[in-house]
Coordinates of N, CA and C in Angstrom, one line a residue:
M1209 N 11.9 -111.1 9.7 CA 12.4 -110.0 10.7 C 11.4 -110.8 11.7
E1210 N 12.4 -111.0 12.8 CA 11.3 -111.7 14.2 C 11.2 -111.0 14.7
D1211 N 9.2 -110.9 15.2 CA 8.9 -109.9 16.3 C 9.3 -110.2 17.4
S1212 N 9.4 -109.2 18.5 CA 10.0 -109.4 19.7 C 9.3 -109.6 20.3
F1213 N 9.5 -110.4 21.3 CA 8.3 -110.6 22.5 C 7.4 -109.6 22.9
M1214 N 7.8 -108.2 23.4 CA 7.0 -107.2 23.7 C 7.4 -106.3 22.6
S1215 N 6.1 -105.5 22.5 CA 6.5 -104.0 22.1 C 7.4 -103.2 22.4
K1216 N 7.7 -102.1 22.5 CA 8.2 -101.0 23.3 C 7.1 -100.5 24.2
T1217 N 6.1 -100.0 23.7 CA 4.8 -99.8 24.5 C 4.7 -100.9 25.6
Q1218 N 4.8 -101.9 25.1 CA 4.3 -103.0 25.8 C 4.8 -103.3 27.3
E1219 N 6.7 -103.2 27.2 CA 7.8 -103.0 27.8 C 7.7 -101.7 28.5
L1220 N 7.1 -101.1 28.0 CA 7.3 -99.7 28.8 C 6.2 -99.5 30.0
S1221 N 4.7 -99.9 29.4 CA 3.8 -100.4 30.4 C 4.2 -101.2 31.5
L1222 N 5.2 -102.3 31.3 CA 5.6 -103.2 32.3 C 6.2 -102.4 33.3
Y1223 N 7.0 -101.5 33.2 CA 8.1 -100.9 33.8 C 7.6 -99.7 34.8
I1224 N 6.2 -99.0 34.2 CA 5.5 -98.4 34.9 C 4.5 -99.0 35.8
N1225 N 4.1 -99.7 35.1 CA 3.4 -100.5 36.6 C 4.3 -100.9 37.6
T1226 N 4.7 -101.5 37.0 CA 6.0 -102.0 38.3 C 6.4 -100.7 39.3
V1227 N 7.1 -99.7 39.2 CA 7.0 -98.8 39.7 C 6.3 -98.0 39.9
E1228 N 5.3 -97.9 39.8 CA 3.9 -97.5 40.1 C 3.4 -98.3 41.5
V1229 N 3.4 -99.8 41.4 CA 3.1 -100.5 42.3 C 4.0 -100.2 43.6
F1230 N 5.2 -100.1 43.6 CA 6.4 -100.2 44.6 C 5.7 -98.6 45.2
F1231 N 5.7 -97.6 43.8 CA 5.9 -96.3 44.7 C 4.6 -96.2 45.9
K1232 N 3.3 -96.1 44.6 CA 1.9 -96.4 45.8 C 2.0 -97.2 47.1
R1233 N 2.6 -98.6 47.3 CA 2.3 -98.9 48.4 C 3.5 -98.2 49.3
N1234 N 4.5 -97.7 49.1 CA 5.2 -97.4 50.3 C 5.4 -95.9 50.3
F1235 N 4.5 -94.9 49.0 CA 4.3 -93.1 49.4 C 3.1 -93.2 48.4
P1236 N 1.9 -93.9 49.3 CA 0.5 -93.3 48.5 C 0.5 -92.1 48.3
Q1237 N 1.4 -91.0 49.2 CA 0.7 -89.6 48.9 C 1.1 -88.9 47.5
L1238 N 2.2 -89.5 47.2 CA 2.4 -88.9 46.0 C 1.7 -88.8 44.7
D1239 N 2.1 -87.8 44.1 CA 1.3 -87.1 43.1 C 1.7 -87.8 41.7
K1240 N 0.7 -88.9 41.4 CA 1.2 -89.7 40.0 C 2.0 -88.9 38.8
D1241 N 1.7 -87.9 38.4 CA 2.0 -87.0 37.8 C 3.0 -86.1 37.8
K1242 N 3.5 -86.0 39.1 CA 4.7 -85.2 39.5 C 5.6 -86.1 39.5
F1243 N 5.0 -87.4 40.2 CA 6.4 -88.6 40.4 C 6.9 -88.9 39.6
W1244 N 6.2 -88.8 38.1 CA 6.9 -89.6 36.7 C 7.8 -88.3 36.7
A1245 N 7.3 -87.0 36.5 CA 8.4 -86.0 36.1 C 9.8 -86.2 36.5
W1246 N 9.6 -86.4 38.1 CA 10.3 -86.3 38.5 C 11.7 -87.5 38.5
F1247 N 10.7 -88.4 38.4 CA 11.6 -90.1 38.1 C 12.0 -90.0 37.1
L1248 N 11.5 -89.6 35.8 CA 12.2 -89.7 34.5 C 13.2 -88.8 34.6
K1249 N 13.3 -87.6 34.9 CA 14.5 -86.8 35.1 C 15.3 -87.4 36.3
M1250 N 15.1 -88.0 37.1 CA 15.9 -88.6 37.3 C 16.9 -89.6 36.9
I1251 N 16.5 -90.2 36.0 CA 17.0 -91.3 35.3 C 17.4 -91.0 34.1
T1252 N 16.6 -90.2 33.6 CA 17.3 -89.7 32.1 C 18.1 -88.1 32.3
G1253 N 18.0 -87.6 33.2 CA 18.6 -86.2 33.6 C 18.0 -85.4 32.7
R1254 N 16.4 -85.8 32.1 CA 15.8 -84.7 31.0 C 14.0 -85.1 31.5
E1255 N 13.3 -83.9 31.3 CA 12.2 -83.9 31.6 C 10.9 -84.4 30.1
Y1256 N 10.4 -85.2 30.8 CA 9.2 -85.8 30.0 C 8.3 -85.7 30.6
D1257 N 7.3 -86.0 29.5 CA 5.3 -85.8 29.6 C 5.0 -87.5 30.2
I1258 N 5.0 -88.0 31.3 CA 5.1 -90.1 30.4 C 3.2 -90.1 30.3
N1259 N 2.7 -88.9 29.7 CA 1.3 -89.0 28.9 C 1.2 -89.0 27.6
N1260 N 2.6 -88.5 27.3 CA 2.9 -88.1 26.1 C 4.1 -88.3 25.4
L1261 N 4.7 -89.2 25.3 CA 5.9 -89.8 24.9 C 6.4 -90.1 23.4
A1262 N 7.2 -89.6 22.8 CA 7.7 -89.9 21.1 C 7.8 -91.1 21.2
N1263 N 8.5 -92.1 20.3 CA 9.1 -93.2 19.8 C 10.4 -92.6 20.6
E1264 N 11.1 -91.7 20.7 CA 12.2 -91.5 20.8 C 12.8 -91.4 22.0
D1265 N 11.8 -90.8 22.7 CA 11.6 -90.5 24.1 C 11.2 -92.0 24.8
M1266 N 10.4 -92.8 24.3 CA 10.9 -94.1 24.8 C 11.6 -94.9 24.8
D1267 N 12.9 -94.9 23.5 CA 13.9 -95.8 23.1 C 14.9 -95.0 24.6
E1268 N 15.0 -93.6 24.7 CA 15.8 -93.2 25.6 C 15.6 -94.2 27.4
I1269 N 14.0 -93.8 27.2 CA 13.8 -94.3 28.5 C 13.4 -95.4 29.0
L1270 N 13.6 -96.7 27.8 CA 14.0 -97.9 28.0 C 15.2 -98.2 28.0
V1271 N 16.2 -97.4 27.6 CA 17.6 -97.9 28.2 C 17.8 -98.2 29.1
K1272 N 17.5 -96.5 29.7 CA 17.5 -96.2 31.0 C 16.8 -97.5 32.3
L1273 N 15.6 -97.9 31.9 CA 14.9 -98.9 32.6 C 15.6 -99.9 32.7
R1274 N 16.1 -100.1 31.4 CA 16.5 -101.4 31.8 C 17.7 -101.6 32.4
E1275 N 18.5 -100.6 32.4 CA 19.4 -100.5 33.3 C 19.4 -100.9 34.8
W1276 N 18.3 -100.3 35.7 CA 17.6 -100.3 36.8 C 17.2 -102.1 36.5
E1277 N 16.7 -102.9 35.7 CA 15.8 -103.8 36.0 C 15.9 -104.7 37.1
G1278 N 17.5 -104.8 37.0 CA 17.9 -106.1 38.7 C 17.1 -105.3 39.7
L1279 N 17.5 -104.0 39.5 CA 16.4 -103.4 41.3 C 15.0 -103.3 40.8
L1280 N 14.4 -103.4 39.7 CA 12.8 -102.9 39.9 C 12.3 -104.3 40.3
F1281 N 12.7 -105.8 39.4 CA 12.0 -106.8 39.9 C 12.6 -107.4 40.4
A1282 N 13.5 -107.1 41.1 CA 14.3 -108.0 42.4 C 14.6 -106.9 43.7
P1283 N 14.0 -105.9 44.4 CA 13.7 -105.0 45.3 C 14.4 -105.3 46.3
E1284 N 14.9 -106.7 46.8 CA 15.7 -106.8 48.0 C 16.8 -106.4 47.6
K1285 N 17.3 -106.2 46.4 CA 18.5 -106.1 46.5 C 19.1 -104.5 46.9
D1286 N 20.2 -104.0 47.2 CA 20.3 -102.8 47.4 C 20.3 -101.8 46.5
L1287 N 20.5 -100.7 46.7 CA 20.6 -99.4 45.7 C 22.1 -99.3 45.5
F1288 N 22.8 -99.4 46.6 CA 24.0 -99.1 46.7 C 24.7 -99.9 47.0

């Protein structure tokens, strides 16, 4: 079996860092933990604790973040 380029944890960390950089720059007053609770509920419809994710939770979150990948890594594109 071939190893993937990044583990789930590494991939999730990349997304987390990308999202945090954007929101910290544009909304510096946001509380990190409250932000992640809101953001994850917005993209998945479920509440998660970003600091305590099970493997199944990571899978679901990564699926949703991959759907947003174009917007996250090319922010000049419109959301709608």
